[in-house]
């Protein structure tokens, strides 16, 4: 197994302190950085993004998607009937119940969305929403005194490094993940128990890293207008970095409608109860109107935060998305970033210009918050947020963008063209 992991470990160890455009392709698989705001940066994926969108667009031409499930060591039921190995056809937006049934001598381990490489569940039953080509792997592993075990190694936010098949008595050597943002790596777990790199594998299961939030003195003010918030602020009236706050809008008065939450003046949610993670002083306001609001997918850039570290600029872009619960299927979202000037930022230009990076969110929840820290000696960076979804009524795949946001830090003696996340 050490030989199997050798390339992966070498790729992780070879990650340079500064990442240039030429480095990106060689480290894409290894550099799966996490963000501190409940989501993670999945990697640079312009080519995969466009391919996925093309598949979704093609499927939507006839309003149908395909659910493909691969498995070994067990069988899968779709809506309580045997899965059709030729692929299951469903209308886009259909929620399908998947049930894993292990063979004798096996146990179920996890569901993996092989399009995004995410673990989407570890229970034997899960629900999947079909959107274009939806590819799922059901992972089973041997139990008891077996000749070979199945081990899934994932990161902090359920992105799969790989699925390994380990012969009895063999060990796994794991890399030491770097501390990321305000989180520091403290160790590995295997099926919930402490695990050390080089440990012998005696069962099938999941290995994952454990992180803890670094202590920080940074605190911020959260002001809520026309609503309430929980939890209550600390004695000084402030919240810690990355602390989760939930706000609830006041009931609309007679003849009015709740029209959404705004954060620093831009719409971030149409739900009366809205949660977010604190990263800056912020004002959130519940808005109301005399007519029912038009609820549609929204993508907004809520914050651009600048600072310095070791003589380099740190420019943080914070993006939020909100999706209505009915009528739309979420495909993906993220930030498109560059430190070059005069660039048009969208998915098409990113596919052909190596100086433009697509930083995709790894979660498929309807509402989400994503933060990317751009570290560059050039002192500046530009970013655009994007959201791709399927309109179920028309079958169209739609991508919407925020405006272009610019971050600038004055630093002397800088060099341009380098970027690090």
CSV table of C-alpha atoms in Angstrom, one decimal:
chain,number,residue,atom,x,y,z
A,1,UNK,CA,0.0,0.0,0.0
A,2,UNK,CA,3.0,2.3,0.5
A,3,UNK,CA,3.7,2.0,-3.2
A,4,UNK,CA,0.1,2.9,-4.0
A,5,UNK,CA,0.3,6.0,-1.9
A,6,UNK,CA,3.8,7.1,-3.0
A,7,UNK,CA,2.7,9.3,-5.8
A,8,UNK,CA,0.0,11.0,-3.7
A,9,UNK,CA,2.4,11.6,-0.8
A,10,UNK,CA,5.0,13.0,-3.2
A,11,UNK,CA,2.5,15.3,-4.7
A,12,UNK,CA,1.5,16.7,-1.3
A,13,UNK,CA,5.1,17.1,-0.1
A,14,UNK,CA,6.0,18.9,-3.4
A,15,UNK,CA,3.5,21.7,-3.0
A,16,UNK,CA,5.5,24.9,-3.2
A,17,UNK,CA,5.2,27.7,-0.7
A,18,UNK,CA,4.1,29.9,-3.6
A,19,UNK,CA,1.8,28.6,-6.3
A,20,UNK,CA,2.4,29.9,-9.8
A,21,UNK,CA,0.3,29.2,-12.9
A,22,UNK,CA,2.8,26.6,-14.1
A,23,UNK,CA,2.4,24.6,-10.8
A,24,UNK,CA,-1.4,24.4,-10.8
A,25,UNK,CA,-2.0,21.4,-13.1
A,26,UNK,CA,0.6,19.2,-11.3
A,27,UNK,CA,-0.8,19.7,-7.8
A,28,UNK,CA,-4.5,19.9,-8.5
A,29,UNK,CA,-5.2,16.5,-7.0
A,30,UNK,CA,-3.2,17.1,-3.9
A,31,UNK,CA,-4.0,20.7,-3.0
A,32,UNK,CA,-7.5,20.5,-1.6
A,33,UNK,CA,-7.4,23.5,0.7
A,34,UNK,CA,-10.2,24.2,3.2
A,35,UNK,CA,-11.8,27.5,4.0
A,36,UNK,CA,-12.9,28.5,7.4
A,37,UNK,CA,-16.5,29.4,6.6
A,38,UNK,CA,-18.1,26.0,6.7
A,39,UNK,CA,-17.1,25.1,3.1
A,40,UNK,CA,-13.9,24.1,1.3
A,41,UNK,CA,-12.0,25.0,-1.8
A,42,UNK,CA,-12.2,21.9,-3.9
A,43,UNK,CA,-9.5,22.8,-6.5
A,44,UNK,CA,-8.8,24.4,-9.8
A,45,UNK,CA,-11.4,22.8,-12.1
A,46,UNK,CA,-12.2,24.9,-15.2
A,47,UNK,CA,-12.0,22.0,-17.7
A,48,UNK,CA,-14.1,19.7,-15.4
A,49,UNK,CA,-16.5,22.5,-14.7
A,50,UNK,CA,-17.2,23.1,-18.4
A,51,UNK,CA,-17.5,19.4,-19.1
A,52,UNK,CA,-20.0,19.0,-16.3
A,53,UNK,CA,-22.1,21.9,-17.5
A,54,UNK,CA,-22.1,20.6,-21.1
A,55,UNK,CA,-23.4,17.2,-19.8
A,56,UNK,CA,-26.1,18.9,-17.7
A,57,UNK,CA,-27.1,21.2,-20.7
A,58,UNK,CA,-27.3,18.2,-23.0
A,59,UNK,CA,-29.5,16.3,-20.6
A,60,UNK,CA,-31.8,19.2,-20.1
A,61,UNK,CA,-32.6,19.4,-23.8
A,62,UNK,CA,-35.1,16.6,-23.1
A,63,UNK,CA,-35.7,17.5,-19.4
A,64,UNK,CA,-34.1,14.2,-18.3
A,65,UNK,CA,-31.1,13.3,-16.3
A,66,UNK,CA,-29.3,10.0,-15.8
A,67,UNK,CA,-28.4,8.4,-12.5
A,68,UNK,CA,-25.4,6.0,-12.8
A,69,UNK,CA,-24.4,3.9,-9.7
A,70,UNK,CA,-21.3,1.7,-9.5
A,71,UNK,CA,-20.8,-0.8,-6.7
A,72,UNK,CA,-18.8,-3.8,-5.5
A,73,UNK,CA,-19.5,-5.9,-2.5
A,74,UNK,CA,-23.2,-5.2,-2.4
A,75,UNK,CA,-26.3,-4.1,-4.4
A,76,UNK,CA,-28.2,-0.8,-4.6
A,77,UNK,CA,-31.9,-0.2,-4.6
A,78,UNK,CA,-33.4,2.9,-6.3
A,79,UNK,CA,-36.7,3.9,-4.6
A,80,UNK,CA,-36.9,0.4,-3.1
A,81,UNK,CA,-36.4,-1.5,-6.4
A,82,UNK,CA,-33.2,-3.0,-7.9
A,83,UNK,CA,-31.0,-0.4,-9.7
A,84,UNK,CA,-31.1,-0.6,-13.5
A,85,UNK,CA,-27.4,-1.2,-14.4
A,86,UNK,CA,-28.0,0.5,-17.8
A,87,UNK,CA,-28.6,3.7,-15.9
A,88,UNK,CA,-31.8,5.2,-14.4
A,89,UNK,CA,-33.6,8.0,-16.3
A,90,UNK,CA,-35.3,10.7,-14.3
A,91,UNK,CA,-36.6,14.2,-14.9
A,92,UNK,CA,-34.1,16.8,-13.7
A,93,UNK,CA,-34.7,17.8,-10.1
A,94,UNK,CA,-36.1,14.4,-9.1
A,95,UNK,CA,-35.1,13.2,-5.7
A,96,UNK,CA,-34.2,9.5,-5.6
A,97,UNK,CA,-33.8,7.3,-2.6
A,98,UNK,CA,-30.8,5.0,-2.7
A,99,UNK,CA,-30.5,2.0,-0.4
A,100,UNK,CA,-27.2,0.0,0.0
A,101,UNK,CA,-27.5,-3.7,0.7
A,102,UNK,CA,-24.2,-5.4,1.6
A,103,UNK,CA,-23.3,-8.9,0.4
A,104,UNK,CA,-22.6,-11.5,3.0
A,105,UNK,CA,-19.2,-10.7,4.7
A,106,UNK,CA,-19.3,-7.0,3.7
A,107,UNK,CA,-20.5,-3.8,5.2
A,108,UNK,CA,-21.6,-0.4,3.7
A,109,UNK,CA,-19.0,2.4,4.0
A,110,UNK,CA,-20.0,5.5,2.1
A,111,UNK,CA,-21.8,7.0,-0.9
A,112,UNK,CA,-19.4,9.0,-3.2
A,113,UNK,CA,-20.5,11.5,-5.9
A,114,UNK,CA,-17.8,10.6,-8.4
A,115,UNK,CA,-18.4,13.8,-10.4
A,116,UNK,CA,-17.4,16.0,-7.5
A,117,UNK,CA,-15.4,13.3,-5.6
A,118,UNK,CA,-17.4,14.1,-2.4
A,119,UNK,CA,-18.7,11.7,0.2
A,120,UNK,CA,-22.4,12.5,0.3
A,121,UNK,CA,-23.4,10.1,3.0
A,122,UNK,CA,-22.4,7.2,5.3
A,123,UNK,CA,-25.9,5.9,6.1
A,124,UNK,CA,-27.2,2.9,4.1
A,125,UNK,CA,-30.0,5.1,2.8
A,126,UNK,CA,-29.6,8.5,1.2
A,127,UNK,CA,-31.4,10.8,-1.1
A,128,UNK,CA,-29.9,12.1,-4.4
A,129,UNK,CA,-31.2,14.9,-6.6
A,130,UNK,CA,-30.7,14.1,-10.3
A,131,UNK,CA,-29.1,16.9,-12.3
A,132,UNK,CA,-27.8,15.9,-15.7
A,133,UNK,CA,-25.3,13.1,-15.5
A,134,UNK,CA,-25.3,12.1,-11.8
A,135,UNK,CA,-22.6,9.5,-11.0
A,136,UNK,CA,-22.7,7.8,-7.6
A,137,UNK,CA,-20.4,5.1,-6.2
A,138,UNK,CA,-21.6,2.8,-3.4
A,139,UNK,CA,-18.5,1.7,-1.4
A,140,UNK,CA,-18.6,-1.6,0.5
A,141,UNK,CA,-15.8,-3.2,2.5
A,142,UNK,CA,-15.1,-6.7,3.9
A,143,UNK,CA,-15.7,-7.5,7.5
A,144,UNK,CA,-14.2,-9.9,10.0
A,145,UNK,CA,-10.9,-11.7,9.3
A,146,UNK,CA,-10.8,-10.8,5.6
A,147,UNK,CA,-7.9,-11.1,3.0
A,148,UNK,CA,-8.4,-7.5,1.9
A,149,UNK,CA,-10.1,-4.4,3.4
A,150,UNK,CA,-11.5,-1.3,1.7
A,151,UNK,CA,-10.3,2.1,3.1
A,152,UNK,CA,-11.6,5.5,2.1
A,153,UNK,CA,-9.3,8.4,2.9
A,154,UNK,CA,-11.0,11.8,2.9
A,155,UNK,CA,-10.2,15.4,3.9
A,156,UNK,CA,-11.8,17.6,6.5
A,157,UNK,CA,-14.8,18.4,4.4
A,158,UNK,CA,-15.6,15.0,2.8
A,159,UNK,CA,-13.6,15.3,-0.4
A,160,UNK,CA,-12.1,11.9,-1.2
A,161,UNK,CA,-8.4,11.5,-1.6
A,162,UNK,CA,-8.8,7.9,-2.8
A,163,UNK,CA,-10.4,4.5,-2.1
A,164,UNK,CA,-7.7,1.9,-1.3
A,165,UNK,CA,-7.9,-1.8,-1.2
A,166,UNK,CA,-5.5,-2.9,1.5
A,167,UNK,CA,-4.3,-6.5,2.0
A,168,UNK,CA,-4.6,-8.0,5.5
A,169,UNK,CA,-1.7,-6.9,7.7
A,170,UNK,CA,-0.5,-4.0,5.5
A,171,UNK,CA,-0.2,-0.5,6.7
A,172,UNK,CA,-1.0,3.0,5.3
A,173,UNK,CA,1.4,5.9,5.5
A,174,UNK,CA,-0.4,9.2,5.4
A,175,UNK,CA,0.9,12.7,4.8
A,176,UNK,CA,0.6,15.4,7.4
A,177,UNK,CA,-1.9,18.0,6.1
A,178,UNK,CA,-0.9,21.6,6.5
A,179,UNK,CA,-2.8,24.0,8.8
A,180,UNK,CA,-5.3,25.9,6.7
A,181,UNK,CA,-6.6,29.4,7.5
A,182,UNK,CA,-7.6,29.5,11.1
A,183,UNK,CA,-7.6,25.7,11.4
A,184,UNK,CA,-4.7,23.5,12.5
A,185,UNK,CA,-4.3,19.7,11.9
A,186,UNK,CA,-4.2,17.7,15.1
A,187,UNK,CA,-4.3,14.0,13.9
A,188,UNK,CA,-6.1,11.2,12.1
A,189,UNK,CA,-9.2,9.2,12.9
A,190,UNK,CA,-10.1,5.7,11.5
A,191,UNK,CA,-13.8,4.8,12.0
A,192,UNK,CA,-13.9,7.3,14.9
A,193,UNK,CA,-10.8,6.1,16.8
A,194,UNK,CA,-7.3,7.6,16.8
A,195,UNK,CA,-5.1,6.4,14.0
A,196,UNK,CA,-1.4,7.1,13.3
A,197,UNK,CA,0.3,7.2,10.0
A,198,UNK,CA,1.9,3.8,9.4
A,199,UNK,CA,-0.8,1.9,11.3
A,200,UNK,CA,-1.8,-1.6,10.3
A,201,UNK,CA,-5.3,-1.9,8.7
A,202,UNK,CA,-7.5,-4.5,10.4
A,203,UNK,CA,-10.9,-3.4,9.1
A,204,UNK,CA,-12.7,-1.6,6.4
A,205,UNK,CA,-13.8,2.0,6.9
A,206,UNK,CA,-13.0,5.7,6.6
A,207,UNK,CA,-9.8,7.6,7.6
A,208,UNK,CA,-10.1,11.3,8.0
A,209,UNK,CA,-8.1,14.2,9.5
A,210,UNK,CA,-9.1,16.1,12.6
A,211,UNK,CA,-8.7,19.9,12.7
A,212,UNK,CA,-9.3,22.4,15.5
A,213,UNK,CA,-9.9,26.2,15.3
A,214,UNK,CA,-6.9,28.1,16.3
A,215,UNK,CA,-7.3,30.5,19.2
A,216,UNK,CA,-7.8,34.0,18.0
A,217,UNK,CA,-8.4,37.3,19.7
A,218,UNK,CA,-10.3,38.6,16.7
A,219,UNK,CA,-13.9,39.6,17.5
A,220,UNK,CA,-16.6,41.2,15.4
A,221,UNK,CA,-19.9,43.1,15.8
A,222,UNK,CA,-23.1,41.6,14.3
A,223,UNK,CA,-25.9,44.2,14.0
A,224,UNK,CA,-29.4,42.8,13.2
A,225,UNK,CA,-32.2,45.0,12.0
A,226,UNK,CA,-35.9,43.9,12.1
A,227,UNK,CA,-35.0,40.5,13.6
A,228,UNK,CA,-33.4,38.5,16.4
A,229,UNK,CA,-30.1,36.6,16.6
A,230,UNK,CA,-28.8,33.5,18.4
A,231,UNK,CA,-26.5,32.8,20.2
A,232,UNK,CA,-26.2,36.0,22.2
A,233,UNK,CA,-23.0,38.0,21.8
A,234,UNK,CA,-20.3,37.7,24.5
A,235,UNK,CA,-20.1,40.2,27.3
A,236,UNK,CA,-18.3,42.7,25.1
A,237,UNK,CA,-21.1,42.5,22.5
A,238,UNK,CA,-19.0,40.7,19.9
A,239,UNK,CA,-18.6,37.3,18.2
A,240,UNK,CA,-15.5,35.3,17.5
A,241,UNK,CA,-14.2,34.6,14.0
A,242,UNK,CA,-16.0,31.8,12.3
A,243,UNK,CA,-18.7,31.7,15.0
A,244,UNK,CA,-22.1,30.7,13.5
A,245,UNK,CA,-24.9,33.1,14.0
A,246,UNK,CA,-28.6,32.5,13.1
A,247,UNK,CA,-31.0,35.4,12.6
A,248,UNK,CA,-34.8,35.2,12.5
A,249,UNK,CA,-36.9,38.0,10.8
A,250,UNK,CA,-39.7,39.6,12.5
A,251,UNK,CA,-43.2,38.6,11.4
A,252,UNK,CA,-44.4,40.8,8.5
A,253,UNK,CA,-47.0,43.4,9.3
A,254,UNK,CA,-50.5,43.1,7.8
A,255,UNK,CA,-50.5,43.7,4.1
A,256,UNK,CA,-46.7,43.1,3.7
A,257,UNK,CA,-44.4,40.3,2.7
A,258,UNK,CA,-40.9,39.3,4.0
A,259,UNK,CA,-38.6,40.1,1.0
A,260,UNK,CA,-35.3,38.6,2.2
A,261,UNK,CA,-32.2,39.3,4.3
A,262,UNK,CA,-29.6,41.7,3.2
A,263,UNK,CA,-26.0,41.7,4.4
A,264,UNK,CA,-24.2,45.0,4.0
A,265,UNK,CA,-26.9,46.1,1.6
A,266,UNK,CA,-27.1,43.0,-0.7
A,267,UNK,CA,-29.6,40.1,-0.7
A,268,UNK,CA,-28.2,36.9,0.8
A,269,UNK,CA,-31.3,34.8,1.7
A,270,UNK,CA,-35.0,34.6,1.1
A,271,UNK,CA,-35.5,32.4,4.2
A,272,UNK,CA,-36.9,34.0,7.4
A,273,UNK,CA,-34.3,32.0,9.4
A,274,UNK,CA,-30.8,32.6,8.0
A,275,UNK,CA,-27.4,31.4,9.3
A,276,UNK,CA,-23.9,32.6,8.5
A,277,UNK,CA,-20.3,32.5,9.8
A,278,UNK,CA,-18.8,35.7,11.2
A,279,UNK,CA,-15.6,37.0,9.5
A,280,UNK,CA,-16.0,40.7,9.7
A,281,UNK,CA,-18.2,43.5,11.3
A,282,UNK,CA,-21.5,43.1,9.6
A,283,UNK,CA,-25.1,44.4,9.5
A,284,UNK,CA,-27.9,42.1,8.4
A,285,UNK,CA,-31.4,43.5,7.8
A,286,UNK,CA,-34.7,41.9,7.2
A,287,UNK,CA,-36.6,43.6,4.4
A,288,UNK,CA,-40.3,43.7,3.6
A,289,UNK,CA,-42.5,44.8,0.7
A,290,UNK,CA,-46.1,45.4,-0.2
A,291,UNK,CA,-46.0,42.8,-3.0
A,292,UNK,CA,-44.8,39.2,-3.0
A,293,UNK,CA,-41.1,39.1,-3.8
A,294,UNK,CA,-39.7,37.4,-6.9
A,295,UNK,CA,-37.7,34.5,-5.4
A,296,UNK,CA,-34.9,33.3,-7.7
A,297,UNK,CA,-31.3,32.0,-7.3
A,298,UNK,CA,-28.9,34.7,-6.1
A,299,UNK,CA,-25.1,35.0,-5.9
A,300,UNK,CA,-23.5,37.9,-4.0
A,301,UNK,CA,-20.1,39.0,-2.9
A,302,UNK,CA,-20.6,40.2,0.7
A,303,UNK,CA,-17.1,41.1,1.8
A,304,UNK,CA,-13.6,41.9,0.4
A,305,UNK,CA,-11.2,41.9,3.4
A,306,UNK,CA,-7.5,43.0,3.0
A,307,UNK,CA,-4.5,42.5,5.3
A,308,UNK,CA,-0.8,41.6,5.1
A,309,UNK,CA,1.4,38.7,6.1
A,310,UNK,CA,5.1,38.3,5.7
A,311,UNK,CA,5.2,41.3,3.3
A,312,UNK,CA,2.5,39.9,1.1
A,313,UNK,CA,-1.1,41.0,0.5
A,314,UNK,CA,-3.9,38.8,1.9
A,315,UNK,CA,-7.1,39.5,0.0
A,316,UNK,CA,-10.2,37.6,1.2
A,317,UNK,CA,-13.3,37.4,-1.0
A,318,UNK,CA,-16.5,36.2,0.7
A,319,UNK,CA,-19.3,35.0,-1.5
A,320,UNK,CA,-22.8,33.7,-0.6
A,321,UNK,CA,-25.5,31.9,-2.6
A,322,UNK,CA,-29.1,31.3,-2.0
A,323,UNK,CA,-31.4,28.9,-3.9
A,324,UNK,CA,-35.2,28.6,-3.8
A,325,UNK,CA,-36.4,25.3,-2.5
A,326,UNK,CA,-38.7,24.7,-5.5
A,327,UNK,CA,-38.2,25.0,-9.3
A,328,UNK,CA,-34.4,24.9,-9.5
A,329,UNK,CA,-31.6,22.4,-9.2
A,330,UNK,CA,-28.2,23.5,-7.8
A,331,UNK,CA,-25.2,22.5,-10.0
A,332,UNK,CA,-22.2,24.3,-8.6
A,333,UNK,CA,-20.9,27.7,-7.4
A,334,UNK,CA,-17.5,29.3,-6.6
A,335,UNK,CA,-15.2,32.2,-7.1
A,336,UNK,CA,-13.2,33.0,-10.3
A,337,UNK,CA,-9.9,34.7,-9.3
A,338,UNK,CA,-6.9,36.4,-10.9
A,339,UNK,CA,-4.0,38.6,-9.9
A,340,UNK,CA,-3.5,39.8,-13.5
A,341,UNK,CA,-5.0,43.1,-14.6
A,342,UNK,CA,-7.6,43.7,-17.4
A,343,UNK,CA,-9.1,40.2,-17.4
A,344,UNK,CA,-12.7,39.3,-18.1
A,345,UNK,CA,-13.6,36.7,-15.4
A,346,UNK,CA,-16.0,33.9,-16.3
A,347,UNK,CA,-16.0,30.2,-16.8
A,348,UNK,CA,-15.2,30.4,-20.5
A,349,UNK,CA,-12.1,32.7,-20.1
A,350,UNK,CA,-10.9,30.5,-17.2
A,351,UNK,CA,-10.9,27.5,-19.4
A,352,UNK,CA,-8.4,29.0,-21.8
A,353,UNK,CA,-6.4,31.4,-19.6
A,354,UNK,CA,-4.0,29.9,-17.0
A,355,UNK,CA,-3.8,33.1,-15.1
A,356,UNK,CA,-7.5,32.8,-14.1
A,357,UNK,CA,-8.4,30.2,-11.4
A,358,UNK,CA,-11.8,28.7,-10.7
A,359,UNK,CA,-12.2,28.0,-7.0
A,360,UNK,CA,-15.3,25.8,-6.7
A,361,UNK,CA,-17.3,25.2,-3.6
A,362,UNK,CA,-17.4,21.6,-2.5
A,363,UNK,CA,-20.9,21.6,-1.0
A,364,UNK,CA,-24.2,21.2,-2.9
A,365,UNK,CA,-26.5,22.8,-0.3
A,366,UNK,CA,-29.0,25.4,-1.6
A,367,UNK,CA,-27.5,28.1,0.7
A,368,UNK,CA,-23.8,28.5,1.3
A,369,UNK,CA,-21.0,30.8,2.2
A,370,UNK,CA,-17.5,30.5,0.6
A,371,UNK,CA,-14.3,32.4,1.6
A,372,UNK,CA,-11.1,32.4,-0.5
A,373,UNK,CA,-7.9,33.9,0.8
A,374,UNK,CA,-5.6,35.1,-2.0
A,375,UNK,CA,-2.0,35.6,-0.9
A,376,UNK,CA,0.1,37.5,-3.4
A,377,UNK,CA,3.1,39.8,-3.4
A,378,UNK,CA,1.5,41.7,-6.3
A,379,UNK,CA,-0.7,43.5,-3.7
A,380,UNK,CA,-4.0,43.1,-5.7
A,381,UNK,CA,-6.5,40.6,-6.9
A,382,UNK,CA,-9.9,40.5,-8.7
A,383,UNK,CA,-12.7,38.0,-8.2
A,384,UNK,CA,-16.2,37.2,-9.5
A,385,UNK,CA,-18.6,34.9,-7.9
A,386,UNK,CA,-20.7,32.4,-10.0
A,387,UNK,CA,-23.7,30.2,-9.5
A,388,UNK,CA,-24.8,27.5,-12.0
A,389,UNK,CA,-28.3,25.9,-11.7
A,390,UNK,CA,-30.9,24.1,-13.7
A,391,UNK,CA,-34.3,25.8,-14.2
A,392,UNK,CA,-36.7,22.8,-14.0
A,393,UNK,CA,-39.5,24.6,-15.8
A,394,UNK,CA,-37.5,25.3,-19.0
A,395,UNK,CA,-34.7,22.7,-18.7
A,396,UNK,CA,-32.1,25.4,-19.2
A,397,UNK,CA,-28.7,25.4,-17.5
A,398,UNK,CA,-28.1,28.9,-16.3
A,399,UNK,CA,-24.9,30.5,-14.9
A,400,UNK,CA,-25.1,33.9,-13.2
A,401,UNK,CA,-22.2,36.1,-12.0
A,402,UNK,CA,-21.6,38.8,-9.5
A,403,UNK,CA,-19.9,42.1,-10.5
A,404,UNK,CA,-16.1,42.1,-10.6
A,405,UNK,CA,-14.7,42.9,-7.1
A,406,UNK,CA,-11.1,44.3,-6.6
A,407,UNK,CA,-8.9,44.0,-3.5
A,408,UNK,CA,-5.8,46.2,-3.2
A,409,UNK,CA,-3.1,46.4,-0.6
A,410,UNK,CA,-0.1,48.8,-0.8
A,411,UNK,CA,3.1,46.9,-0.4
A,412,UNK,CA,6.6,48.1,-1.4
A,413,UNK,CA,9.0,46.2,-3.6
A,414,UNK,CA,6.4,43.7,-4.9
A,415,UNK,CA,6.5,41.3,-7.8
A,416,UNK,CA,3.5,40.5,-9.9
A,417,UNK,CA,2.0,37.3,-11.2
A,418,UNK,CA,2.1,35.0,-8.2
A,419,UNK,CA,-0.9,33.6,-6.4
A,420,UNK,CA,-1.3,31.4,-3.3
A,421,UNK,CA,-4.5,30.2,-1.7
